[in-house]
Coordinates of C-alpha atoms and ligand atoms in Angstrom, one line a residue:
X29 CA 82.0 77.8 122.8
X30 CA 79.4 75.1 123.3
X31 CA 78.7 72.7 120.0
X32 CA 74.7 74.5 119.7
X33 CA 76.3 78.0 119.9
X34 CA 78.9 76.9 117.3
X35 CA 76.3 75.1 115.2
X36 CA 74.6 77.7 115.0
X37 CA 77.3 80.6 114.7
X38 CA 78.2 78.4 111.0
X39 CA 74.6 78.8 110.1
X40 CA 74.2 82.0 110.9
X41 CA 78.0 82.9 108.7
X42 CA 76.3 80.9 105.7
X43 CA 73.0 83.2 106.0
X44 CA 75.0 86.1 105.7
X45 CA 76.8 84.6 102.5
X46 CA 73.6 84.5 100.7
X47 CA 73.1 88.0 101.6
X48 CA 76.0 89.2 99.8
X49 CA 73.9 91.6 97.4
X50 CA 72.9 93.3 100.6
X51 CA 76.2 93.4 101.7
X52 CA 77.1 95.0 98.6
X53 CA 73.7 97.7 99.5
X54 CA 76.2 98.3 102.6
X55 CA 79.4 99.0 101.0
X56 CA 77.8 102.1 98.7
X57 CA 77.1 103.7 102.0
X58 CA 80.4 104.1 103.1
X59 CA 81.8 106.7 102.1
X60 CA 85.4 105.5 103.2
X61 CA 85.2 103.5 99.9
X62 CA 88.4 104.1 97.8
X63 CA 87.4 104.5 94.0
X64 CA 90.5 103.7 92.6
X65 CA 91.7 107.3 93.2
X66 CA 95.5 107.7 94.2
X67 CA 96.5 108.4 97.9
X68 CA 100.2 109.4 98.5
X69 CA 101.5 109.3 101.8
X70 CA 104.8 110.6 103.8
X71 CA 106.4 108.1 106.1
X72 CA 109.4 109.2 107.9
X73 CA 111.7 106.9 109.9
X74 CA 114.4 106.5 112.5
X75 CA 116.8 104.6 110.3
X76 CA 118.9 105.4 107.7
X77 CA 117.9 104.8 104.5
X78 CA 117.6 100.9 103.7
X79 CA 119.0 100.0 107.6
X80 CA 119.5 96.5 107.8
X81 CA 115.9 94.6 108.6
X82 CA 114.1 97.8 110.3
X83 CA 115.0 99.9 107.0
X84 CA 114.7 96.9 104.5
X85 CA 111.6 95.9 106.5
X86 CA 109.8 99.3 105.9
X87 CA 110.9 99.6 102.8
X88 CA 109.4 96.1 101.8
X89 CA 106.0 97.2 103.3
X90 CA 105.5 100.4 100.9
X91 CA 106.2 97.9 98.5
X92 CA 103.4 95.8 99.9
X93 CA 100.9 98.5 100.4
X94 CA 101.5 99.3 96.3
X95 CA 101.2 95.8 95.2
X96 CA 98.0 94.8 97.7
X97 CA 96.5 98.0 96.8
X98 CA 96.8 97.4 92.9
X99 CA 99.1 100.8 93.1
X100 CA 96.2 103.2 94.6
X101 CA 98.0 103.4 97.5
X102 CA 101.6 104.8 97.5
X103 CA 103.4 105.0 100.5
X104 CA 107.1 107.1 100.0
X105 CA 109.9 106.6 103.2
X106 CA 112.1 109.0 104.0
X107 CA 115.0 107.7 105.7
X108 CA 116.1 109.5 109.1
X109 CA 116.9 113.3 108.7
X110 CA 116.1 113.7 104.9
X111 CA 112.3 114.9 105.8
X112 CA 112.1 114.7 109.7
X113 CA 115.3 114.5 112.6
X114 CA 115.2 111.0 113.4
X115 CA 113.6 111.5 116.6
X116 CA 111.3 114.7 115.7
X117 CA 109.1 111.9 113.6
X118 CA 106.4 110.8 116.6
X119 CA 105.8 115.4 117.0
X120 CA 105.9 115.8 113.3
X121 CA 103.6 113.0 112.5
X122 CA 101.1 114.5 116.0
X123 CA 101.1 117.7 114.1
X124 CA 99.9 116.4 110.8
X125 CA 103.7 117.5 108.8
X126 CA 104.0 114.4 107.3
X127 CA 101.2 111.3 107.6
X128 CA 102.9 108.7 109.0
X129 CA 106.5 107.1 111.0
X130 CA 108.5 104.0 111.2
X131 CA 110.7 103.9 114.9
X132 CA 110.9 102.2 118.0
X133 CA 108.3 102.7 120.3
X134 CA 111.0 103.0 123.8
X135 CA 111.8 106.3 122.0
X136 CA 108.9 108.1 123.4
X137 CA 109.2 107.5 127.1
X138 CA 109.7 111.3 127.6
X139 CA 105.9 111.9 126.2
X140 CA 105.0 109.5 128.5
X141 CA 106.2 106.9 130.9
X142 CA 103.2 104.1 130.3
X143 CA 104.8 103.9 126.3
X144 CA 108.1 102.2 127.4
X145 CA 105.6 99.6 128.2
X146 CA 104.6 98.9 124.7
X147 CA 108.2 99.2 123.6
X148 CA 108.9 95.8 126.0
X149 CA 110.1 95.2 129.1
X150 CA 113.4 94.5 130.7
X151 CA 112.9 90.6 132.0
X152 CA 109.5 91.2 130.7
X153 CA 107.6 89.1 127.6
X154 CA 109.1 88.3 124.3
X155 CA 108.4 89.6 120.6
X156 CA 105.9 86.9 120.3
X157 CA 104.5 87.4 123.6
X158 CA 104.6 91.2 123.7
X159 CA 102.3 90.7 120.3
X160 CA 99.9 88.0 122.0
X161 CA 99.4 90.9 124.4
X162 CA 98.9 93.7 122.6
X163 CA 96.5 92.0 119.9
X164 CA 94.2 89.9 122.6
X165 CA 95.0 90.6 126.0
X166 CA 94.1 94.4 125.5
X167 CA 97.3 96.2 125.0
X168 CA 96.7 97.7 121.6
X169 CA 93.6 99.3 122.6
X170 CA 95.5 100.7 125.9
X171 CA 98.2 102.2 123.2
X172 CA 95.6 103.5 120.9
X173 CA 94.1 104.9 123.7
X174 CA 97.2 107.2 125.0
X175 CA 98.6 107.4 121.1
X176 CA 95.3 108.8 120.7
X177 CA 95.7 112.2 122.7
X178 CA 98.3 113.0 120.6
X179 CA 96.4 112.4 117.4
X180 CA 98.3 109.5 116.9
X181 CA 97.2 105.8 115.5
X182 CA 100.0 103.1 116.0
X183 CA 100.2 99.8 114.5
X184 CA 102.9 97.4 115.6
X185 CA 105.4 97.7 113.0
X186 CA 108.0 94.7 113.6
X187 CA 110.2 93.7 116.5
X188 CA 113.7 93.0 117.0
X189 CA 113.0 89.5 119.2
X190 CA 115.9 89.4 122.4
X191 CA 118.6 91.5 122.2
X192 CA 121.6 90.9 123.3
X193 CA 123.1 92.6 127.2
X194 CA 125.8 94.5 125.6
X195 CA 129.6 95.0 124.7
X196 CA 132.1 95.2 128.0
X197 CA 135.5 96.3 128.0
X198 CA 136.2 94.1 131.4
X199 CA 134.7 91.2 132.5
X200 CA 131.7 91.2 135.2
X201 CA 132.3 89.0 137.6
X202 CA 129.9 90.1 140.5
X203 CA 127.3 93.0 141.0
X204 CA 130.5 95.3 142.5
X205 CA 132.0 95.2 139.3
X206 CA 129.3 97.5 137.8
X207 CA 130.1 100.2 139.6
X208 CA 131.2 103.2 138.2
X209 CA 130.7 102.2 134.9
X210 CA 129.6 104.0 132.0
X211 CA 127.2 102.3 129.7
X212 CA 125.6 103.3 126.9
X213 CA 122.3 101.8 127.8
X214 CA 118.3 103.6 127.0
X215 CA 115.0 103.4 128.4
X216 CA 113.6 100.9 131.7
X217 CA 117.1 98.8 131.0
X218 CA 118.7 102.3 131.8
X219 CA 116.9 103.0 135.1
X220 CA 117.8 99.3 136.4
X221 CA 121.4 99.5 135.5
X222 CA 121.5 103.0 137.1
X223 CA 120.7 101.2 140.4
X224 CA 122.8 98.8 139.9
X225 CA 125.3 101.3 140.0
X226 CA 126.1 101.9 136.4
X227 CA 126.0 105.7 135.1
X228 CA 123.8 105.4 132.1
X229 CA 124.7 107.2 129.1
X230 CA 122.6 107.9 125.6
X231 CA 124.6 108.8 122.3
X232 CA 123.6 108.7 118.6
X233 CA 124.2 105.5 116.7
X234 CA 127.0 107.2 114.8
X235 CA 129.2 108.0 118.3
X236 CA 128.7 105.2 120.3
X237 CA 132.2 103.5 118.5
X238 CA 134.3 105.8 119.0
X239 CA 133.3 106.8 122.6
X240 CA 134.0 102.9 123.3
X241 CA 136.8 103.1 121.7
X242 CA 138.6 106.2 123.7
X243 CA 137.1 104.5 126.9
X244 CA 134.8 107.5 127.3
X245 CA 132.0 105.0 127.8
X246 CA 133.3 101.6 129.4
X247 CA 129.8 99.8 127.6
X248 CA 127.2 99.7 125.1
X249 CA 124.4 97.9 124.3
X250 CA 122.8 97.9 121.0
X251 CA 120.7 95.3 119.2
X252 CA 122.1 91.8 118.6
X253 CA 125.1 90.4 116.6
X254 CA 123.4 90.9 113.0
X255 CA 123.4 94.5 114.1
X256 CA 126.1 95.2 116.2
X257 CA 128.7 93.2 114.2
X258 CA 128.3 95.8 111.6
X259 CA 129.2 98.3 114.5
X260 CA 132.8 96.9 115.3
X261 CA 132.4 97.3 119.2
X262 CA 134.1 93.3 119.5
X263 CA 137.5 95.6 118.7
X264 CA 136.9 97.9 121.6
X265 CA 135.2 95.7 124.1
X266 CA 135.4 91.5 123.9
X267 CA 133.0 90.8 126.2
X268 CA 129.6 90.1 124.4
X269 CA 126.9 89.5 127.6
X270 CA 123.9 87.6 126.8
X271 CA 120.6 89.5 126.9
X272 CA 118.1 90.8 129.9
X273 CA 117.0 94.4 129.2
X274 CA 115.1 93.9 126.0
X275 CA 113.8 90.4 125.2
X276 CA 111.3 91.6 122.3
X277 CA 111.4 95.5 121.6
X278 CA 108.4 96.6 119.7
X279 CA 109.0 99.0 116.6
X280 CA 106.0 101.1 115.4
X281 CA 104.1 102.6 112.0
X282 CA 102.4 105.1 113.4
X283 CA 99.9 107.4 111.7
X284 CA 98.6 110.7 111.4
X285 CA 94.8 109.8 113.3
X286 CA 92.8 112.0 111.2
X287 CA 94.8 111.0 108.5
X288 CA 94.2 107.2 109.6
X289 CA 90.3 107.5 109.5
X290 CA 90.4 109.7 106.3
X291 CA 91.8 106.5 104.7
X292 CA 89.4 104.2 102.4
X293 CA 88.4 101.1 104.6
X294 CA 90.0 99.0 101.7
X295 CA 93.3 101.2 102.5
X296 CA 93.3 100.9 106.3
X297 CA 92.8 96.8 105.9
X298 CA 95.7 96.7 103.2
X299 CA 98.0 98.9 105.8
X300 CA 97.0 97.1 108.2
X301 CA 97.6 93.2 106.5
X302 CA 101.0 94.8 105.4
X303 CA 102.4 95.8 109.0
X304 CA 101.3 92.0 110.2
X305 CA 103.6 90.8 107.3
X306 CA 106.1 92.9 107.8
X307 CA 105.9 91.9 112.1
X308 CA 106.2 88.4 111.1
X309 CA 109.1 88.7 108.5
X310 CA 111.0 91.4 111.0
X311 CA 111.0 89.2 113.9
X312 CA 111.9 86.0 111.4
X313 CA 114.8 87.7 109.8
X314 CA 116.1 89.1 113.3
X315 CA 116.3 85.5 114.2
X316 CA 117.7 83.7 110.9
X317 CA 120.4 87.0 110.9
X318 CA 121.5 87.1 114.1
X319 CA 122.2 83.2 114.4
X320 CA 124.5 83.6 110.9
X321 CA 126.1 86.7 112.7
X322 CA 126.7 84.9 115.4
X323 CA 129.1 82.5 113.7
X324 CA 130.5 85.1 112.1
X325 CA 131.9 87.0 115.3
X326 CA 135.4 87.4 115.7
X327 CA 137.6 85.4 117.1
X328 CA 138.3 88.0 120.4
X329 CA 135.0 88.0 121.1
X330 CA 134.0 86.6 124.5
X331 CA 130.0 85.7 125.1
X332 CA 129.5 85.9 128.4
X333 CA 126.3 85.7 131.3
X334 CA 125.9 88.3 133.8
X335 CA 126.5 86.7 137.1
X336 CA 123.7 85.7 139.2
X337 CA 124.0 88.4 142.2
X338 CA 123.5 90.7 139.6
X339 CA 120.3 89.8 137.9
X340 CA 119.1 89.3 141.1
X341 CA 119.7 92.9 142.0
X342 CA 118.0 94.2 138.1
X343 CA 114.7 91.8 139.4
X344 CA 114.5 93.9 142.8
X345 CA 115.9 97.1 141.2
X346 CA 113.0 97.2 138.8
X347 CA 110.2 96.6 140.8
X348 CA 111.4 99.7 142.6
X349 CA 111.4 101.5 139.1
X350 CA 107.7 100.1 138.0
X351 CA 106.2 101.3 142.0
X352 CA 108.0 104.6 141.3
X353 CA 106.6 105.0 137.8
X354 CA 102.9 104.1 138.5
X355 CA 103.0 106.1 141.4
X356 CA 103.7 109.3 139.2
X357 CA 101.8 108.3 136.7
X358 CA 97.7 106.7 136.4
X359 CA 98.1 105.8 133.2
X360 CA 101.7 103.8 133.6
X361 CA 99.8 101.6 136.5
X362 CA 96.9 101.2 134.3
X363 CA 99.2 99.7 131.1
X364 CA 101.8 98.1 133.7
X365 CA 98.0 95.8 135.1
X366 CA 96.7 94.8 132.1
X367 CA 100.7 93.7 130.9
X368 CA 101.0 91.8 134.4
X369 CA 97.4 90.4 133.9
X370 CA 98.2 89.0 130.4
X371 CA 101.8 88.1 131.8
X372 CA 100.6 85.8 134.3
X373 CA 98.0 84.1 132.4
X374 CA 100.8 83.4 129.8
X375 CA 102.8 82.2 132.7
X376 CA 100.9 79.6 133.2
X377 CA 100.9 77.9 129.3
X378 CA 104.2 79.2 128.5
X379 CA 105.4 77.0 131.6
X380 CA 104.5 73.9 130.2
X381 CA 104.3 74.6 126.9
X382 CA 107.4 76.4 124.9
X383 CA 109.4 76.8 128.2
X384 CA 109.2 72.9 128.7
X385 CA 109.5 72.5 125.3
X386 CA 113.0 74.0 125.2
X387 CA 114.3 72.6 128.0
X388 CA 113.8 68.8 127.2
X389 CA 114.8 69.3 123.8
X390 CA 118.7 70.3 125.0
Ligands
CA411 CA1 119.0 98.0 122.3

């Protein structure tokens, strides 16, 4: 902005503080006003009830939306399975059963493929950077966009920062020693391993234990070590690799659309202020928890890096799954453009920025 056009932006922002009885004129005519009368909504999630950060973290933004709202607006969670299946919430919430869910957004690849996109991206952005996108570069109108057929209205609702590559019952050495192996491993991560020769394998949260444990699966993934130690996969399999698949997962509160725009203005913005406190505090605690948990480990536990022939086989391995996916599908080439647009632009800072940053800092 040049110094006249900012000059004159202040002036005009003072003019319209002096107009604020006609400001006031304008608020009468909107009928979205809330008047103080109570609004109860249903929020379902994908966790159980008070899950470490994700639960906490949804259960400290009801709290939020009560207190910012001077208790007008009441939110109530129901934890996984008590209202909704954990996974039925995004088609409950679409058909206007309950108002509103809490869940990750790599869940819905099934409805369609362009959403793994705003759940991250194996080697793809970070938390931070996945946010940067989706609030300026353009990818939060994209996902309101294709939420939208499905009379859906997503916020960003927290993210889990980079998550770690996953438990191993042997060692990987090279690329050959993936083969065969069964991993417990969802979403774009999935497809890559899959061609790296892995057999990829989903279970529920409440299986994936034992299955490691009988050697039905030889691998899991899950979230990071404030997470997983809870888990007690460092009995079954030692080797703890560093992170590739999912360096900043995006987690949703998603709403009912015509529920959404039913809302009071004043109702939307408190929502909406509450989901960017809640991002902010998700992604810090993730951080601040998993470096604790981390020291905490046990003593068997071996953190190890996936050798190099390997990740340069998951680099090659999915570019072959993004050109098959945005060849099925408009929409996936249309998300996967503006994410590479904003990627590369970020490139650039990030390089000599944070990137640089870390590196001379040791
Ligand atoms: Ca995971």
């Amino acid at each position: 902005m040049k110094r006249r056009d900012f000059l004159s932006t202040s002036a005009l922002g003072l003019g319209a503080l002096s107009l604020s009885g006609c400001y006031r004129e304008e608020n009468k005519k909107n009928i979205n006003v809330n008047r103080g009368k109570k609004v109860t909504l249903k929020l379902a999630t994908s966790w159980p009830a008070h899950f470490p950060i994700m639960g906490t973290g949804v259960d400290e933004f009801a709290k939020r939306c009560g207190e910012l709202s001077g208790g007008s607006l009441e939110i109530k969670v129901y934890p996984k399975n008590i209202l909704v299946p954990a996974l039925q919430v995004f088609d409950t919430t679409s058909a206007a059963q309950i108002d509103a869910f809490h869940s990750g957004v790599y869940y819905w690849k099934g409805k369609n493929s362009a959403f793994s996109i705003f759940g991250g991206m194996p080697l793809g952005l970070t938390s931070e950077e996945m946010i940067t996108w989706m609030k300026f570069g353009g990818g939060m109108e994209l996902w309101r966009e294709l939420y939208g057929k499905f009379n859906l209205y997503p916020l960003i609702g927290g993210s889990t920062g980079p998550q770690m590559g996953g438990w191993f019952k042997k060692e990987i050495n090279s690329l050959a020693d993936l083969k065969g192996l069964k991993m417990r491993i969802p979403g774009l991560g999935g497809e890559v391993m899959k061609k790296l020769g892995v057999n990829p394998v989903l279970l529920p949260a409440g299986e994936i234990f034992t299955s490691l444990e009988r050697g039905t699966i030889d691998a899991t993934e899950w979230v990071g070590p404030a997470l997983d130690s809870m888990m007690g996969f460092a009995k079954a399999a030692p080797y703890y690799y560093t992170g590739w698949h999912e360096p900043g997962s995006i987690l949703e509160i998603t709403f009912n659309k015509n529920r959404w725009e039913k809302l009071s203005s004043e109702h939307q913005a408190i929502i909406t202020a509450a989901t960017e406190e809640m991002t902010g505090n998700m992604v810090q605690k993730f951080r601040y928890e998993n470096a604790k948990a981390l020291q905490e480990l046990p003593k068997e536990v071996q953190i190890k890096t996936f050798p190099k022939d390997m990740m340069d086989a998951a680099k090659l391995a999915l570019t072959e799954v993004l050109e098959h996916e945005s060849a099925k599908s408009e929409e996936f080439k249309r998300v996967l453009a503006s994410y590479n647009e904003f990627a590369k632009l970020n490139k650039s800072w990030d390089d000599i920025s944070t990137k640089n940053f870390l590196n001379i800092r040791g």
